[in-house]
Short mmCIF file of C-alpha atoms in Angstrom, two decimals:
data_model
loop_
_atom_site.label_atom_id
_atom_site.label_comp_id
_atom_site.label_asym_id
_atom_site.label_seq_id
_atom_site.Cartn_x
_atom_site.Cartn_y
_atom_site.Cartn_z
CA UNK H 17 -6.25 3.70 -23.67
CA UNK H 18 -5.63 7.38 -24.38
CA UNK H 19 -7.00 8.61 -21.06
CA UNK H 20 -4.75 6.28 -19.10
CA UNK H 21 -1.69 7.21 -21.16
CA UNK H 22 -2.29 10.91 -20.61
CA UNK H 23 -2.80 10.37 -16.88
CA UNK H 24 0.45 8.40 -16.61
CA UNK H 25 2.33 11.38 -17.98
CA UNK H 26 1.03 13.56 -15.15
CA UNK H 27 1.47 11.00 -12.36
CA UNK H 28 2.41 12.94 -9.20
CA UNK H 29 6.13 12.75 -8.40
CA UNK H 30 7.69 14.71 -5.53
CA UNK H 31 11.39 15.42 -5.18
CA UNK H 32 11.66 15.59 -1.40
CA UNK H 33 14.76 17.76 -1.57
CA UNK H 34 12.47 20.57 -2.72
CA UNK H 35 10.75 20.48 0.66
CA UNK H 36 13.92 22.11 2.06
CA UNK H 37 13.95 24.93 -0.51
CA UNK H 38 11.82 27.86 -1.63
CA UNK H 39 9.92 25.34 -3.74
CA UNK H 40 8.41 23.72 -0.64
CA UNK H 41 4.99 25.26 -1.21
CA UNK H 42 4.74 23.86 -4.72
CA UNK H 43 5.89 20.42 -3.58
CA UNK H 44 3.33 20.39 -0.75
CA UNK H 45 0.63 21.31 -3.28
CA UNK H 46 1.60 18.30 -5.43
CA UNK H 47 1.26 16.07 -2.34
CA UNK H 48 -2.13 17.59 -1.48
CA UNK H 49 -3.46 17.13 -4.99
CA UNK H 50 -2.12 13.57 -5.12
CA UNK H 51 -3.81 12.60 -1.85
CA UNK H 52 -7.12 14.15 -2.85
CA UNK H 53 -7.28 13.15 -6.51
CA UNK H 54 -4.96 10.18 -7.06
CA UNK H 55 -4.54 8.26 -3.81
CA UNK H 56 -0.94 7.64 -4.93
CA UNK H 57 2.28 9.59 -5.41
CA UNK H 58 5.94 8.83 -5.93
CA UNK H 59 8.88 10.10 -3.86
CA UNK H 60 12.41 10.81 -5.07
CA UNK H 61 15.39 11.82 -2.89
CA UNK H 62 13.56 10.50 0.16
CA UNK H 63 16.65 9.88 2.28
CA UNK H 64 16.95 6.09 1.94
CA UNK H 65 20.36 5.30 0.48
CA UNK H 66 20.50 3.92 -3.04
CA UNK H 67 23.06 1.39 -1.88
CA UNK H 68 20.65 -0.05 0.69
CA UNK H 69 17.81 -0.17 -1.84
CA UNK H 70 20.04 -1.91 -4.37
CA UNK H 71 21.01 -4.52 -1.78
CA UNK H 72 17.36 -5.07 -0.78
CA UNK H 73 16.55 -5.68 -4.43
CA UNK H 74 19.51 -8.00 -4.95
CA UNK H 75 18.87 -10.21 -1.93
CA UNK H 76 15.11 -10.30 -2.50
CA UNK H 77 15.45 -11.43 -6.10
CA UNK H 78 18.09 -13.99 -5.14
CA UNK H 79 15.86 -15.33 -2.36
CA UNK H 80 13.00 -15.86 -4.81
CA UNK H 81 15.29 -17.63 -7.25
CA UNK H 82 16.85 -19.88 -4.62
CA UNK H 83 13.95 -20.55 -2.26
CA UNK H 84 10.58 -19.78 -3.82
CA UNK H 85 10.73 -20.21 -7.59
CA UNK H 86 10.25 -23.99 -7.71
CA UNK H 87 7.17 -23.83 -5.46
CA UNK H 88 5.73 -21.03 -7.57
CA UNK H 89 6.25 -23.03 -10.77
CA UNK H 90 4.13 -25.83 -9.30
CA UNK H 91 1.36 -23.35 -8.48
CA UNK H 92 1.65 -21.77 -11.94
CA UNK H 93 1.33 -25.12 -13.72
CA UNK H 94 -1.82 -26.01 -11.74
CA UNK H 95 -3.35 -22.58 -12.33
CA UNK H 96 -2.68 -22.56 -16.07
CA UNK H 97 -3.98 -26.09 -16.47
CA UNK H 98 -7.19 -25.20 -14.66
CA UNK H 99 -7.64 -21.98 -16.63
CA UNK H 100 -7.00 -23.55 -20.00
CA UNK H 101 -9.57 -26.25 -19.21
CA UNK H 102 -12.18 -23.57 -18.62
CA UNK H 103 -11.88 -23.34 -14.86
CA UNK H 104 -12.37 -19.99 -13.12
CA UNK H 105 -8.98 -18.72 -11.96
CA UNK H 106 -10.06 -15.09 -11.53
CA UNK H 107 -10.00 -15.54 -7.75
CA UNK H 108 -6.29 -16.43 -7.87
CA UNK H 109 -3.32 -14.04 -7.73
CA UNK H 110 -0.22 -14.74 -9.82
CA UNK H 111 2.29 -13.86 -7.10
CA UNK H 112 4.87 -15.38 -4.81
CA UNK H 113 4.84 -13.58 -1.49
CA UNK H 114 5.79 -13.66 2.17
CA UNK H 115 5.18 -11.18 4.99
CA UNK H 116 7.63 -9.74 7.52
CA UNK H 117 6.21 -8.24 10.73
CA UNK H 118 8.21 -5.40 12.30
CA UNK H 119 5.90 -3.84 14.92
CA UNK H 120 4.65 -4.31 17.54
CA UNK H 121 6.84 -7.47 17.51
CA UNK H 122 9.15 -8.68 14.76
CA UNK H 123 8.95 -12.16 13.24
CA UNK H 124 12.10 -11.66 11.17
CA UNK H 125 14.12 -14.18 13.17
CA UNK H 126 11.40 -16.82 12.80
CA UNK H 127 11.03 -16.80 9.01
CA UNK H 128 12.48 -19.87 7.33
CA UNK H 129 14.88 -19.75 4.37
CA UNK H 130 16.24 -16.28 5.16
CA UNK H 131 19.96 -16.07 5.76
CA UNK H 132 21.45 -13.75 8.35
CA UNK H 133 22.47 -11.19 5.73
CA UNK H 134 18.94 -10.95 4.32
CA UNK H 135 17.53 -10.51 7.83
CA UNK H 136 19.99 -7.71 8.58
CA UNK H 137 19.33 -5.93 5.28
CA UNK H 138 15.57 -6.15 5.79
CA UNK H 139 15.90 -4.87 9.37
CA UNK H 140 17.88 -1.84 8.18
CA UNK H 141 15.46 -1.17 5.35
CA UNK H 142 12.42 -1.43 7.64
CA UNK H 143 13.94 1.13 10.03
CA UNK H 144 14.43 3.57 7.14
CA UNK H 145 10.93 2.98 5.75
CA UNK H 146 9.40 3.48 9.19
CA UNK H 147 11.11 6.88 9.50
CA UNK H 148 9.99 7.85 6.01
CA UNK H 149 6.41 6.78 6.72
CA UNK H 150 6.30 8.99 9.81
CA UNK H 151 7.77 11.88 7.86
CA UNK H 152 5.10 11.42 5.19
CA UNK H 153 2.37 11.36 7.85
CA UNK H 154 3.61 14.68 9.22
CA UNK H 155 3.57 16.18 5.72
CA UNK H 156 -0.04 15.06 5.41
CA UNK H 157 -0.79 16.62 8.82
CA UNK H 158 0.65 19.89 7.59
CA UNK H 159 -1.48 19.87 4.44
CA UNK H 160 -4.60 18.95 6.43
CA UNK H 161 -4.05 21.63 9.05
CA UNK H 162 -3.63 19.00 11.77
CA UNK H 163 -1.14 19.25 14.62
CA UNK H 164 2.23 17.67 13.82
CA UNK H 165 2.23 14.07 15.03
CA UNK H 166 -1.58 13.76 15.01
CA UNK H 167 -1.69 10.88 12.51
CA UNK H 168 1.13 8.98 14.21
CA UNK H 169 -0.71 9.28 17.53
CA UNK H 170 -3.99 8.25 15.88
CA UNK H 171 -2.30 5.05 14.72
CA UNK H 172 -0.85 4.20 18.14
CA UNK H 173 -2.74 1.48 19.96
CA UNK H 174 -2.46 0.68 23.65
CA UNK H 175 1.15 -0.43 23.12
CA UNK H 176 2.00 3.00 21.75
CA UNK H 177 3.07 1.76 18.34
CA UNK H 178 1.56 1.12 14.92
CA UNK H 179 1.19 -2.23 13.20
CA UNK H 180 4.04 -2.22 10.72
CA UNK H 181 5.10 -4.91 8.29
CA UNK H 182 6.44 -5.61 4.81
CA UNK H 183 5.02 -7.80 2.06
CA UNK H 184 7.78 -9.12 -0.20
CA UNK H 185 6.39 -10.23 -3.56
CA UNK H 186 7.47 -11.40 -6.98
CA UNK H 187 5.19 -11.42 -10.01
CA UNK H 188 6.83 -13.90 -12.39
CA UNK H 189 6.18 -14.04 -16.14
CA UNK H 190 2.77 -15.43 -17.07
CA UNK H 191 2.28 -17.05 -20.50
CA UNK H 192 -1.47 -16.33 -20.36
CA UNK H 193 -2.01 -12.80 -18.99
CA UNK H 194 -5.59 -13.02 -20.23
CA UNK H 195 -6.39 -15.74 -17.68
CA UNK H 196 -5.18 -14.33 -14.37
CA UNK H 197 -4.12 -11.07 -12.70
CA UNK H 198 -0.95 -10.64 -10.70
CA UNK H 199 -3.03 -9.17 -7.86
CA UNK H 200 -6.75 -8.48 -8.07
CA UNK H 201 -8.11 -4.96 -7.73
CA UNK H 202 -8.50 -3.77 -4.14
CA UNK H 203 -7.96 -0.85 -1.81
CA UNK H 204 -5.51 -1.22 1.08
CA UNK H 205 -7.07 -1.60 4.51
CA UNK H 206 -4.49 0.24 6.54
CA UNK H 207 -2.89 3.64 6.89
CA UNK H 208 -0.07 4.63 4.58
CA UNK H 209 1.72 2.18 2.28
CA UNK H 210 5.28 2.69 1.01
CA UNK H 211 6.31 0.60 -1.98
CA UNK H 212 9.76 -0.11 -3.37
CA UNK H 213 8.96 -1.56 -6.78
CA UNK H 214 10.90 -2.96 -9.69
CA UNK H 215 12.14 -0.18 -11.96
CA UNK H 216 12.44 -2.43 -15.03
CA UNK H 217 9.17 -4.37 -15.00
CA UNK H 218 5.86 -2.50 -14.75
CA UNK H 219 2.47 -3.89 -13.82
CA UNK H 220 1.01 -1.80 -10.97
CA UNK H 221 -2.05 0.20 -12.00
CA UNK H 222 -4.53 2.44 -10.19
CA UNK H 223 -8.07 3.37 -11.14
CA UNK H 224 -8.49 7.08 -11.87
CA UNK H 225 -11.55 8.66 -13.48
CA UNK H 226 -12.72 5.28 -14.72
CA UNK H 227 -9.42 4.36 -16.43
CA UNK H 228 -6.58 2.13 -15.30
CA UNK H 229 -3.37 4.14 -15.05
CA UNK H 230 0.16 2.74 -14.83
CA UNK H 231 2.20 3.64 -11.75
CA UNK H 232 5.46 4.41 -13.55
CA UNK H 233 8.55 2.46 -12.42
CA UNK H 234 11.31 4.87 -11.39
CA UNK H 235 14.78 3.99 -10.18
CA UNK H 236 15.20 4.32 -6.39
CA UNK H 237 11.73 5.84 -5.97
CA UNK H 238 9.25 5.03 -3.20
CA UNK H 239 5.58 4.89 -4.16
CA UNK H 240 3.13 6.04 -1.47
CA UNK H 241 -0.55 5.22 -1.41
CA UNK H 242 -3.42 6.08 0.90
CA UNK H 243 -5.15 3.29 2.83
CA UNK H 244 -8.74 3.04 4.04
CA UNK H 245 -7.86 4.29 7.54
CA UNK H 246 -6.52 7.60 6.24
CA UNK H 247 -9.72 8.04 4.26
CA UNK H 248 -11.66 7.67 7.52
CA UNK H 249 -9.39 9.92 9.60
CA UNK H 250 -9.44 12.66 6.93
CA UNK H 251 -13.23 12.32 6.73
CA UNK H 252 -12.99 11.54 3.03
CA UNK H 253 -10.72 14.40 2.00
CA UNK H 254 -8.08 11.81 1.09
CA UNK H 255 -9.25 8.65 -0.67
CA UNK H 256 -7.93 5.12 -0.88
CA UNK H 257 -8.20 3.99 -4.49
CA UNK H 258 -8.52 0.68 -6.29
CA UNK H 259 -5.26 -0.70 -7.64
CA UNK H 260 -4.11 -3.96 -9.17
CA UNK H 261 -1.08 -5.75 -10.58
CA UNK H 262 -1.26 -7.00 -14.14
CA UNK H 263 0.54 -10.13 -15.29
CA UNK H 264 3.09 -9.92 -18.07
CA UNK H 265 4.44 -12.49 -20.46
CA UNK H 266 7.97 -11.24 -19.81
CA UNK H 267 9.80 -9.98 -16.75
CA UNK H 268 9.68 -10.92 -13.06
CA UNK H 269 8.40 -7.87 -11.17
CA UNK H 270 9.68 -7.26 -7.63
CA UNK H 271 7.41 -5.53 -5.12
CA UNK H 272 8.36 -4.68 -1.53
CA UNK H 273 5.37 -2.99 0.09
CA UNK H 274 5.57 -1.74 3.68
CA UNK H 275 2.31 -1.10 5.54
CA UNK H 276 2.30 1.49 8.32
CA UNK H 277 -1.06 0.74 9.89
CA UNK H 278 -2.85 1.53 13.15
CA UNK H 279 -2.23 -0.65 16.19
CA UNK H 280 -4.74 -3.49 16.49
CA UNK H 281 -6.74 -1.82 19.27
CA UNK H 282 -6.44 1.74 17.96
CA UNK H 283 -9.79 3.49 17.71
CA UNK H 284 -10.17 5.09 14.28
CA UNK H 285 -12.50 8.01 13.60
CA UNK H 286 -12.56 11.25 11.59
CA UNK H 287 -10.24 13.89 13.02
CA UNK H 288 -12.48 16.35 14.94
CA UNK H 289 -10.80 19.31 13.26
CA UNK H 290 -11.79 17.97 9.85
CA UNK H 291 -15.33 17.21 10.96
CA UNK H 292 -15.80 20.63 12.53
CA UNK H 293 -14.92 22.50 9.36
CA UNK H 294 -17.33 20.41 7.27
CA UNK H 295 -14.59 19.79 4.74
CA UNK H 296 -16.35 16.98 2.91
CA UNK H 297 -19.82 15.96 1.78
CA UNK H 298 -22.67 17.21 3.92
CA UNK H 299 -24.09 14.81 6.47
CA UNK H 300 -25.30 15.67 9.94
CA UNK H 301 -22.91 14.39 12.60
CA UNK H 302 -21.45 15.26 15.93
CA UNK H 303 -21.03 18.91 16.81
CA UNK H 304 -23.05 19.92 13.74
CA UNK H 305 -20.22 18.99 11.39
CA UNK H 306 -20.03 16.57 8.51
CA UNK H 307 -19.27 13.21 10.10
CA UNK H 308 -19.19 10.93 7.08
CA UNK H 309 -17.34 7.92 8.50
CA UNK H 310 -17.88 5.75 11.61
CA UNK H 311 -15.76 5.20 14.71
CA UNK H 312 -14.34 1.67 15.06
CA UNK H 313 -11.45 -0.43 16.33
CA UNK H 314 -8.89 -1.16 13.62
CA UNK H 315 -8.75 -4.89 14.37
CA UNK H 316 -12.51 -5.14 13.84
CA UNK H 317 -12.13 -3.49 10.45
CA UNK H 318 -9.32 -5.89 9.53
CA UNK H 319 -11.42 -8.90 10.49
CA UNK H 320 -14.04 -7.66 8.03
CA UNK H 321 -11.50 -6.71 5.38
CA UNK H 322 -9.90 -10.14 5.11
CA UNK H 323 -13.29 -11.54 4.07
CA UNK H 324 -14.09 -8.74 1.62
CA UNK H 325 -10.70 -7.46 0.40
CA UNK H 326 -11.51 -7.70 -3.30
CA UNK H 327 -14.88 -5.98 -2.99
CA UNK H 328 -15.90 -2.32 -2.80
CA UNK H 329 -14.78 -0.47 0.33
CA UNK H 330 -18.05 1.43 0.88
CA UNK H 331 -20.00 -1.57 2.25
CA UNK H 332 -17.13 -2.18 4.69
CA UNK H 333 -17.39 1.37 6.01
CA UNK H 334 -21.17 1.01 6.23
CA UNK H 335 -20.90 -2.27 8.13
CA UNK H 336 -18.64 -0.64 10.72
CA UNK H 337 -21.43 1.79 11.59
CA UNK H 338 -23.32 -1.07 13.19
CA UNK H 339 -21.98 -4.49 14.15
CA UNK H 340 -18.70 -5.29 12.36
CA UNK H 341 -19.57 -8.99 12.64
CA UNK H 342 -22.68 -8.47 10.51
CA UNK H 343 -22.16 -10.08 7.10
CA UNK H 344 -21.92 -7.76 4.09
CA UNK H 345 -24.66 -8.51 1.58
CA UNK H 346 -23.29 -9.72 -1.76
CA UNK H 347 -25.05 -10.07 -5.06
#
């Protein structure tokens, strides 16, 4: 697909060291354009040590091999058998995954099959990713003209912290990529997502201008994408975008995605400064501005999202304008 190939060549990549030089303005412009037109960007020289990232990759791949591969092979055999017999496996994801909660309370000590070294490595990595996420949020504040710390505060629930966790995934080789996706197309429900992905095996794609575009694997890079909550808070200036993981006949793709989301009881709404200046599409709202998105509690949105993750986001936003328990009409 020529359009997708051309777009991949211009995928936004930011060398964060440039933020400390006279090239800061140009780097901030790349971030702004990425948030407004891509929903994704990639960070280099972000401050997380390469040694730590290498160890996270090593222990994660070893854990899959030692603890999860046999179970996945059982799932894979059932899925392929069903698909080859004509069954519908399009509602299945070809992935092996587990989730680590960090905030407001960690479950790291409770997860089975993780040795002490893996727990320590993941704890160190989570601390670094949390700092990077908050740095990214402040860069977004700067570009949006919001007070430093606004987005972090917007994400803080009554406990004063975000919901923060990491999804550790492997996407093993699939002999029939035509039958099943690695992960079906969706937008992310939360705030800002930071991904440490395999630099040898590709598969992550985003939808841009009607074409699926590869998110290029880069050594020691961190991929950032915008979640639904940032779309709401920025009143649509920044957009969450559909993305998916494609299966491959070769290669086992590692994906370690950390989600820096609002606290469960955080109230999410467009930033008043961005409503007041009418920065997005015209719609009468409070204070005569352009209030495009509703006000809601993050946990209510998540309760809706888990039932409609692989559907369009717009009906979710619309449902939050009334009763979040109201079912979304489906065709």
